[in-house]
CSV table of C-alpha atoms in Angstrom, one decimal:
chain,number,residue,atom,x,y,z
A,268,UNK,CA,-3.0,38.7,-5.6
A,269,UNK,CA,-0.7,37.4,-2.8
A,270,UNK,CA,1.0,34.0,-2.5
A,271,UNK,CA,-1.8,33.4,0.3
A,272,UNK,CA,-4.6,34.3,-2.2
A,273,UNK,CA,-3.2,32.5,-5.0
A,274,UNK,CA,-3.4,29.3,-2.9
A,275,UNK,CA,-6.6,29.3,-1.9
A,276,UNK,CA,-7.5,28.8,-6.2
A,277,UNK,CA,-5.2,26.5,-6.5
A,278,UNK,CA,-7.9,23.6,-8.3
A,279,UNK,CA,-6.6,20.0,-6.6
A,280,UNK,CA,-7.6,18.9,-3.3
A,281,UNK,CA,-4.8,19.2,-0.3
A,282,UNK,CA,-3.8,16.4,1.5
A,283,UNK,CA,-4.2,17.9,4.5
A,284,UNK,CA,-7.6,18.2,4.5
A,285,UNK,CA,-8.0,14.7,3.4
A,286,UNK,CA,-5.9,13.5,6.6
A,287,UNK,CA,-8.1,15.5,9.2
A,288,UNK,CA,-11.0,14.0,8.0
A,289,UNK,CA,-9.8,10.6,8.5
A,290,UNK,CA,-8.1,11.7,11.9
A,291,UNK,CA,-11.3,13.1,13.6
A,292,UNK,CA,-13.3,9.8,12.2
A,293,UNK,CA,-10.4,7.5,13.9
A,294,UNK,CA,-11.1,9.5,17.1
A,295,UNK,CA,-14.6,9.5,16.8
A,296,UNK,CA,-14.5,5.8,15.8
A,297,UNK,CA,-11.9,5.1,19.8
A,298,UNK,CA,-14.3,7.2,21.7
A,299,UNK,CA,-17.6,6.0,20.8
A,300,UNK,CA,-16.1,2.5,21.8
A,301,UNK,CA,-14.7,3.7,25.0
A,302,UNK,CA,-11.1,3.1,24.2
A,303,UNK,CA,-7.8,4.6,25.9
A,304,UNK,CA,-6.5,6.8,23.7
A,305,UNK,CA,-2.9,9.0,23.5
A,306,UNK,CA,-3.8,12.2,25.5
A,307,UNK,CA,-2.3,14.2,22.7
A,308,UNK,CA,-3.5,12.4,19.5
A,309,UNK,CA,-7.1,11.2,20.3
A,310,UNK,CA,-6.7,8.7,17.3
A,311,UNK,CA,-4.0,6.4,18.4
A,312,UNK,CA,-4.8,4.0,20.9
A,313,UNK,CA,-2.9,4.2,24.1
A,314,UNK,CA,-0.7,1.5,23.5
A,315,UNK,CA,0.9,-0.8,21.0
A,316,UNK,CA,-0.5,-3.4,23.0
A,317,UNK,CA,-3.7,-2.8,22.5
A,318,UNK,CA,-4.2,-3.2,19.0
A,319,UNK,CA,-6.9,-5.5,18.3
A,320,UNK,CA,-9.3,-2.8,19.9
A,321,UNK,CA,-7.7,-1.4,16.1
A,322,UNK,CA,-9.3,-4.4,14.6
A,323,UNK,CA,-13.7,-4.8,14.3
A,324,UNK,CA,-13.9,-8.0,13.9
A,325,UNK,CA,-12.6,-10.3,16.6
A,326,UNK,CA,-12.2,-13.2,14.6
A,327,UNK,CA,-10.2,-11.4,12.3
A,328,UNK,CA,-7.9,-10.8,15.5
A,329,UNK,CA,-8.3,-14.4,16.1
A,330,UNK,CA,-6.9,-15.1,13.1
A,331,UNK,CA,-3.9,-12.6,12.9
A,332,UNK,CA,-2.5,-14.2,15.9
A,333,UNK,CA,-3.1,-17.5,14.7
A,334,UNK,CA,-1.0,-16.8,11.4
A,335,UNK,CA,1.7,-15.1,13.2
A,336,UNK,CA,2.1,-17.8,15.6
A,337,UNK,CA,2.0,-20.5,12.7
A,338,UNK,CA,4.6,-17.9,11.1
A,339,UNK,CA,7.2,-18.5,14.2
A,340,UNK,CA,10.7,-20.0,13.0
A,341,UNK,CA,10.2,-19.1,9.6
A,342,UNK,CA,9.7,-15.6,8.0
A,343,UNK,CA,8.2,-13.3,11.0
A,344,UNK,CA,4.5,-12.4,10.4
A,345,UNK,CA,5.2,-8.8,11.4
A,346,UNK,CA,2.5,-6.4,13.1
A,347,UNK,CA,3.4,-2.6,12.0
A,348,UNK,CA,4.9,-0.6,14.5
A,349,UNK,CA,2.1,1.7,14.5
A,350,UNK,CA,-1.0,-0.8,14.1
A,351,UNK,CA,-2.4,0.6,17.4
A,352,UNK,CA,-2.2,3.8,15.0
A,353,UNK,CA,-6.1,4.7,13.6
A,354,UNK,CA,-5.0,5.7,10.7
A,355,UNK,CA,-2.5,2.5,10.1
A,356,UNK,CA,-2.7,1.0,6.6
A,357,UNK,CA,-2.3,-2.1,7.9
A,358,UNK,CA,-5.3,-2.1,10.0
A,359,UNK,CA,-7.2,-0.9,7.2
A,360,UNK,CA,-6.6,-4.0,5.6
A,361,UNK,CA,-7.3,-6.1,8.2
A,362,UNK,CA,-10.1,-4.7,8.8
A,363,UNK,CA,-11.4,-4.3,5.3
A,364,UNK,CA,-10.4,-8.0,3.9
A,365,UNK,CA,-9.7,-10.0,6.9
A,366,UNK,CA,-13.4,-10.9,7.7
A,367,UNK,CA,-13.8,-11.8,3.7
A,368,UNK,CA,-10.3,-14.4,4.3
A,369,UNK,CA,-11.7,-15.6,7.3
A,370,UNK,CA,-15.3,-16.4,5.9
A,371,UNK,CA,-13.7,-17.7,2.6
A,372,UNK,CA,-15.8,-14.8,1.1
A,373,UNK,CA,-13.0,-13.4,-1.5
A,374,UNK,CA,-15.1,-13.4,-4.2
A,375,UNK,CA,-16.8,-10.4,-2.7
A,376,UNK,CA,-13.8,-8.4,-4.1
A,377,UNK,CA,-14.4,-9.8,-7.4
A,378,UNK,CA,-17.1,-7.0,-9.2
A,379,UNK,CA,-14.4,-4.0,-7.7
A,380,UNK,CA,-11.9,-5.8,-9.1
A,381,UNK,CA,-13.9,-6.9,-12.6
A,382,UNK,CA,-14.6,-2.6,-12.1
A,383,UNK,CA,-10.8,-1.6,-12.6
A,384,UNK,CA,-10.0,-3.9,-15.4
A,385,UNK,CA,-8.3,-6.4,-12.9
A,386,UNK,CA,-7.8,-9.9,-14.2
A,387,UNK,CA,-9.6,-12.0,-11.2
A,388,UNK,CA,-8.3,-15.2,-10.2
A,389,UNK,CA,-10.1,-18.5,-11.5
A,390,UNK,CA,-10.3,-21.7,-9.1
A,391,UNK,CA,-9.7,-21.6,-5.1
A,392,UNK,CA,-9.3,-18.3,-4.2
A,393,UNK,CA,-6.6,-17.9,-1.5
A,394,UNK,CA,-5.4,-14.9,0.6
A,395,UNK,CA,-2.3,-14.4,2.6
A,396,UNK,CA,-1.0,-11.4,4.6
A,397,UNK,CA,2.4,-9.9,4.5
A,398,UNK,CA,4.2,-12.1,2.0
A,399,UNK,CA,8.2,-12.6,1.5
A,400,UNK,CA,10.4,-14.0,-0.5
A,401,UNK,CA,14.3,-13.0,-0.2
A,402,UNK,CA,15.0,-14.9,-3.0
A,403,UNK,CA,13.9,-12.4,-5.4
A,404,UNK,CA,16.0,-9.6,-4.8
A,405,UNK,CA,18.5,-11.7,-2.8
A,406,UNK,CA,17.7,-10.1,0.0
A,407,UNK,CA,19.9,-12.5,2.5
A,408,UNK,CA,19.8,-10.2,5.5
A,409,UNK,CA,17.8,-6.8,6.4
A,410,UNK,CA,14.0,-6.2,5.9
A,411,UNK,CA,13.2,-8.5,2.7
A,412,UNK,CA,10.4,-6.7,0.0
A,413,UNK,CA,7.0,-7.4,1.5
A,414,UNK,CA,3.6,-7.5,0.1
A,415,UNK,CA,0.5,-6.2,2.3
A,416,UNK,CA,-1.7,-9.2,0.7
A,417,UNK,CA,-1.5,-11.8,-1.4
A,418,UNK,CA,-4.7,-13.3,-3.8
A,419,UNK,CA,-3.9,-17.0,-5.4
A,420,UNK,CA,-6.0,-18.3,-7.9
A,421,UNK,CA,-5.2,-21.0,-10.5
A,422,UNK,CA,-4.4,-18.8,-13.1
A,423,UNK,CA,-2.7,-15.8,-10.9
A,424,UNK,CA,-2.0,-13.7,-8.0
A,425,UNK,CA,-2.5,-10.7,-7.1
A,426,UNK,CA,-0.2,-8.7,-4.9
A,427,UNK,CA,-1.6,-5.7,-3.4
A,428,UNK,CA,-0.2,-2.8,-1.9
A,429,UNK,CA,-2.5,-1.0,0.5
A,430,UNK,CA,-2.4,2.6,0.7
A,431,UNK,CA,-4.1,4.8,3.5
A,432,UNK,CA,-2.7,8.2,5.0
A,433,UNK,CA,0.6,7.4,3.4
A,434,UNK,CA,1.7,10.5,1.1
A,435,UNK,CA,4.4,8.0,-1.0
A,436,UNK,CA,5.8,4.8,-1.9
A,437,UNK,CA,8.3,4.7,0.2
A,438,UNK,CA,12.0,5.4,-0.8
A,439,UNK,CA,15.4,4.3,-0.6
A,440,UNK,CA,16.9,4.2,3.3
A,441,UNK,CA,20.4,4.7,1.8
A,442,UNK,CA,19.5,8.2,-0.1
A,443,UNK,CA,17.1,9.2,3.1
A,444,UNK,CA,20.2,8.1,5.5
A,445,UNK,CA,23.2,10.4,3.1
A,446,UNK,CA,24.9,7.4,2.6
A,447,UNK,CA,23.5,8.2,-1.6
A,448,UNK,CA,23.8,11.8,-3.3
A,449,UNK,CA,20.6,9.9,-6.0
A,450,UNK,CA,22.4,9.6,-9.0
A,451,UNK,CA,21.2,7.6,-11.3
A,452,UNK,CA,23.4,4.4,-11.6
A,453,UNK,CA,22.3,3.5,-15.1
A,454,UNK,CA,24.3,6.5,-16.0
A,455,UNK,CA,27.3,6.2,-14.0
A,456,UNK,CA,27.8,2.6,-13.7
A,457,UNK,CA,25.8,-0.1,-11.3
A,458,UNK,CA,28.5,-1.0,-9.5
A,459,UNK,CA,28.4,2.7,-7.8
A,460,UNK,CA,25.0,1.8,-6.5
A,461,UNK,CA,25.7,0.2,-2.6
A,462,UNK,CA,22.8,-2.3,-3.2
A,463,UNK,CA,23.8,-3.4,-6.1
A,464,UNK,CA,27.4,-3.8,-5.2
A,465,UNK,CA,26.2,-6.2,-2.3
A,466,UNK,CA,24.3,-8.4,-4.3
A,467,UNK,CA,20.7,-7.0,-4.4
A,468,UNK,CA,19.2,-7.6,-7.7
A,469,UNK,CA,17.0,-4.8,-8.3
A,470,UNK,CA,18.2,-3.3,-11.3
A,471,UNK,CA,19.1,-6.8,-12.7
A,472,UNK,CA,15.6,-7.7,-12.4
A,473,UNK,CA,14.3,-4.5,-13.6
A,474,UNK,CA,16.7,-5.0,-16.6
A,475,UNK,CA,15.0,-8.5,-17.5
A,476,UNK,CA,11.3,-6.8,-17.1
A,477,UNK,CA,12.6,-4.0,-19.8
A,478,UNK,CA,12.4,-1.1,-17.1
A,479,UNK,CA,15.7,0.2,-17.9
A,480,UNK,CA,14.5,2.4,-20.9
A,481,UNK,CA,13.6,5.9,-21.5
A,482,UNK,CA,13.4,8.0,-18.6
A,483,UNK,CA,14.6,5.8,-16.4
A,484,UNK,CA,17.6,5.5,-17.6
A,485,UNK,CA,17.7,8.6,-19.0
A,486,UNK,CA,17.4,11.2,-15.9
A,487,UNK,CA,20.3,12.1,-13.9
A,488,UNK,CA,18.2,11.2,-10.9
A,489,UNK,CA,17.9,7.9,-9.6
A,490,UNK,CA,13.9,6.3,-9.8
A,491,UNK,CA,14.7,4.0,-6.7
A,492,UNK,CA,15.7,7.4,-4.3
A,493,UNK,CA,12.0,8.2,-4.2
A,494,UNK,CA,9.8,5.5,-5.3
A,495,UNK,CA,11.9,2.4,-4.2
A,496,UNK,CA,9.0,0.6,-2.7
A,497,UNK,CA,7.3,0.7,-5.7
A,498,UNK,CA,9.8,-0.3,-8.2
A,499,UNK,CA,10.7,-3.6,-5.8
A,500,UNK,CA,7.0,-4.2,-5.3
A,501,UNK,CA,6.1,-4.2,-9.2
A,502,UNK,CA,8.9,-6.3,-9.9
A,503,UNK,CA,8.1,-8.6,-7.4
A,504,UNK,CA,4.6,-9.2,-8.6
A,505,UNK,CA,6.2,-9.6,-12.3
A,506,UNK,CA,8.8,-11.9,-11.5
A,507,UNK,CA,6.4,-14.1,-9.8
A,508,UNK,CA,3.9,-14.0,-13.1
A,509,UNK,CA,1.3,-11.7,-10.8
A,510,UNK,CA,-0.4,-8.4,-11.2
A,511,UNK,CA,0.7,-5.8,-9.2
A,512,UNK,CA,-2.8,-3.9,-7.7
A,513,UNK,CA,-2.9,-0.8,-5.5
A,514,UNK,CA,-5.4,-0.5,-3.3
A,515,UNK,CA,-5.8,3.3,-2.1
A,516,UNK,CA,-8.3,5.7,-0.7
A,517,UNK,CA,-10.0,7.7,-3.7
A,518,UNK,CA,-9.9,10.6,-1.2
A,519,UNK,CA,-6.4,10.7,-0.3
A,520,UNK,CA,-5.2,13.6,-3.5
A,521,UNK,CA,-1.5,11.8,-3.1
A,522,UNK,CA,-2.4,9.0,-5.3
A,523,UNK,CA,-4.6,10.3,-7.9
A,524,UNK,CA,-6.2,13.6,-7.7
A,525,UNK,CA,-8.5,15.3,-10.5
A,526,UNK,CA,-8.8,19.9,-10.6
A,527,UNK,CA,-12.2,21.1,-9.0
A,528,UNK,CA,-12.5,21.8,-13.2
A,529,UNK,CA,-12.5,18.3,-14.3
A,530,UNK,CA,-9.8,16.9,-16.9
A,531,UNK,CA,-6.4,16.6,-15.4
A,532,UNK,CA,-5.5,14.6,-13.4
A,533,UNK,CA,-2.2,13.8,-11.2
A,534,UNK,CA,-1.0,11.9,-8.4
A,535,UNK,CA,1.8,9.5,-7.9
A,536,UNK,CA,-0.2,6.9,-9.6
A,537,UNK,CA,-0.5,8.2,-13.2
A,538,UNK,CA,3.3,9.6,-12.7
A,539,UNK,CA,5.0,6.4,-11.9
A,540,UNK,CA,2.7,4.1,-14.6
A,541,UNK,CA,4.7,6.4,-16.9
A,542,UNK,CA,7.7,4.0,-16.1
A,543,UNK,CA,5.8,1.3,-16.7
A,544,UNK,CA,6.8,-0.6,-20.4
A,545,UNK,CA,4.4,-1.0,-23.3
A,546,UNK,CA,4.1,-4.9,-22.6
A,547,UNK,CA,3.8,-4.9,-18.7
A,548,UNK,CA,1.0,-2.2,-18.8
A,549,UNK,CA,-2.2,-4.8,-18.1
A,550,UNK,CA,-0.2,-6.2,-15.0
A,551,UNK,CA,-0.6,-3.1,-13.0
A,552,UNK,CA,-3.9,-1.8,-11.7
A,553,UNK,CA,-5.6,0.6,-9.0
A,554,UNK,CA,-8.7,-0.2,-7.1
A,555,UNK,CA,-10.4,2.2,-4.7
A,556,UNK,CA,-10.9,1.5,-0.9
A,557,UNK,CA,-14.4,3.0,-1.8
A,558,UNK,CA,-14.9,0.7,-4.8
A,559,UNK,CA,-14.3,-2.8,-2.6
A,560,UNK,CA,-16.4,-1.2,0.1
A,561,UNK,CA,-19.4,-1.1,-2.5
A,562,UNK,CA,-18.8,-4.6,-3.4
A,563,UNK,CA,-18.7,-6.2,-0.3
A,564,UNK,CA,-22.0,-4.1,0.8
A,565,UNK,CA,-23.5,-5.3,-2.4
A,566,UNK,CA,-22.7,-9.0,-1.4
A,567,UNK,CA,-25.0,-9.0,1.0
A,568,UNK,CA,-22.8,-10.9,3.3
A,569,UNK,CA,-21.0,-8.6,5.4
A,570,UNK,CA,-23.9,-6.5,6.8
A,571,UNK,CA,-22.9,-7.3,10.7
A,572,UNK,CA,-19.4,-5.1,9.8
A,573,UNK,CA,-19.4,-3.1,7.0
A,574,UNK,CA,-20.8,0.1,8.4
A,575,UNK,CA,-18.5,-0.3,11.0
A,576,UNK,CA,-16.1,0.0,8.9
A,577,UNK,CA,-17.7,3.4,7.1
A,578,UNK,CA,-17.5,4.7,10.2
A,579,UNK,CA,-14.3,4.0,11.5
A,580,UNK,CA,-12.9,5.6,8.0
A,581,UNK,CA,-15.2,8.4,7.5
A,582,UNK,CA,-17.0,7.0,4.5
């Protein structure tokens, strides 16, 4: 057979299926709401302006302005530059947990969570969007790490990482600008790595974790070119005593994807626990999109927006 035959057996789902689906659902979603929409791309809304149309609950949009404007003089409570975007992660998560934050309904989340073998906060449960710190990396100037979403308990946090359309974890701007060739600097010396030699401490808190081991040491190519997101946000979650969760559409064959024949499975998920030490294994999980969906149907609760939210996504 020909290269065109041969892909049509190839047994894992393409992510370009997966993104159409959730494109025409996004467009379905604007027009059956009546909403100006990019003349070109029927599932972004006209206008950065105009995302809280983006958002189904209006007190959630209530509340999004409220924190952003509390947020003014400190660390900036950023919006996404593409939240007006129907298939922005961001929204997602707004629109997913916000009205759970807003009704002080977390514990909604908690038989998904209880479902992936995620430890579940004990005491007040509290949530906060786009969390800083610079002082973990030393990140003085520049975008600091941030996480989507933060869930406090007594006990711990949980700092998820929301996951939609995106195809990666995002990498290093440095490699992506040529101003890096992606050689590994455990190899060659830290000091030849830019962020390092300003004062970042990435690979000095990777080094106290026990990350600097095996493969990652070991390949000639640097882990942080890639999958730099994910390396700072892991460590982040670890430095502060949290658990790191992902939170991703089961869908989207990026992530985790299984053949049409059952067994393997692949996906940036499985690859990069691989890096993952022995002893920090239980302070990394996944939950589906899908999975919290269930749950917060199953409360009971949430009936006046959860099918909007099916919808909206194509679920």
């Amino acid at each position: 057979m020909n290269s065109r035959r041969l892909a049509r057996t190839w047994p894992y789902p393409r992510y370009s299926d997966y993104e159409r689906g959730l494109r025409q659902a996004a467009a379905a979603w604007f027009k059956s709401k009546g909403f100006d929409v990019q003349s070109r791309y029927p599932f972004i809304l006209d206008k950065f302006e105009n995302w809280p149309k983006n958002i189904i609950c209006s007190d959630v949009v209530d509340y999004i302005k409220a924190q952003r404007e509390a947020s003014k003089g400190r660390e900036a409570y950023a919006l996404h530059k593409y939240i007006h975007h129907g298939l922005s992660s961001q929204a997602m998560l707004f629109n997913l947990l916000g009205p759970l934050i807003v009704r002080s309904d977390l514990e909604s989340l908690k038989p998904a969570f209880d479902d992936a073998g995620i430890i579940w906060p004990q005491g007040e449960i509290k949530a906060r969007f786009e969390l800083t710190d610079r002082t973990v990396f030393n990140e003085d100037a520049g975008q600091p790490t941030s996480i989507d979403l933060a869930i406090t308990g007594s006990d711990v946090v949980l700092f998820v990482e929301s996951k939609l359309s995106e195809k990666e974890f995002g990498g290093c701007t440095l490699f992506e600008n040529g101003d890096c060739e992606g050689r590994n600097p455990c190899r060659i010396g830290l000091q030849n790595c830019s962020l390092h030699h300003i004062g970042r401490q990435y690979w000095n808190r990777l080094q106290e974790h026990g990350f600097l081991e095996g493969d990652m040491v070991e390949s000639p190519i640097c882990p942080l070119a890639n999958y730099y997101q994910f390396f700072r946000e892991v460590i982040f979650a670890l430095h502060n005593k949290g658990m790191f969760v992902l939170l991703y559409d089961e869908r989207n064959p990026a992530f985790m994807r299984q053949s049409k024949q059952g067994g393997t499975t692949l996906g940036l998920w499985p690859f990069l626990q691989s890096f993952i030490p022995d002893s920090k294994r239980d302070r990394i999980g996944a939950v589906t999109i899908q999975k919290v969906v269930a749950a917060i149907s199953a409360s009971g609760r949430h009936n006046d927006w959860i099918d909007e939210f099916r919808a909206k996504y194509g679920m």
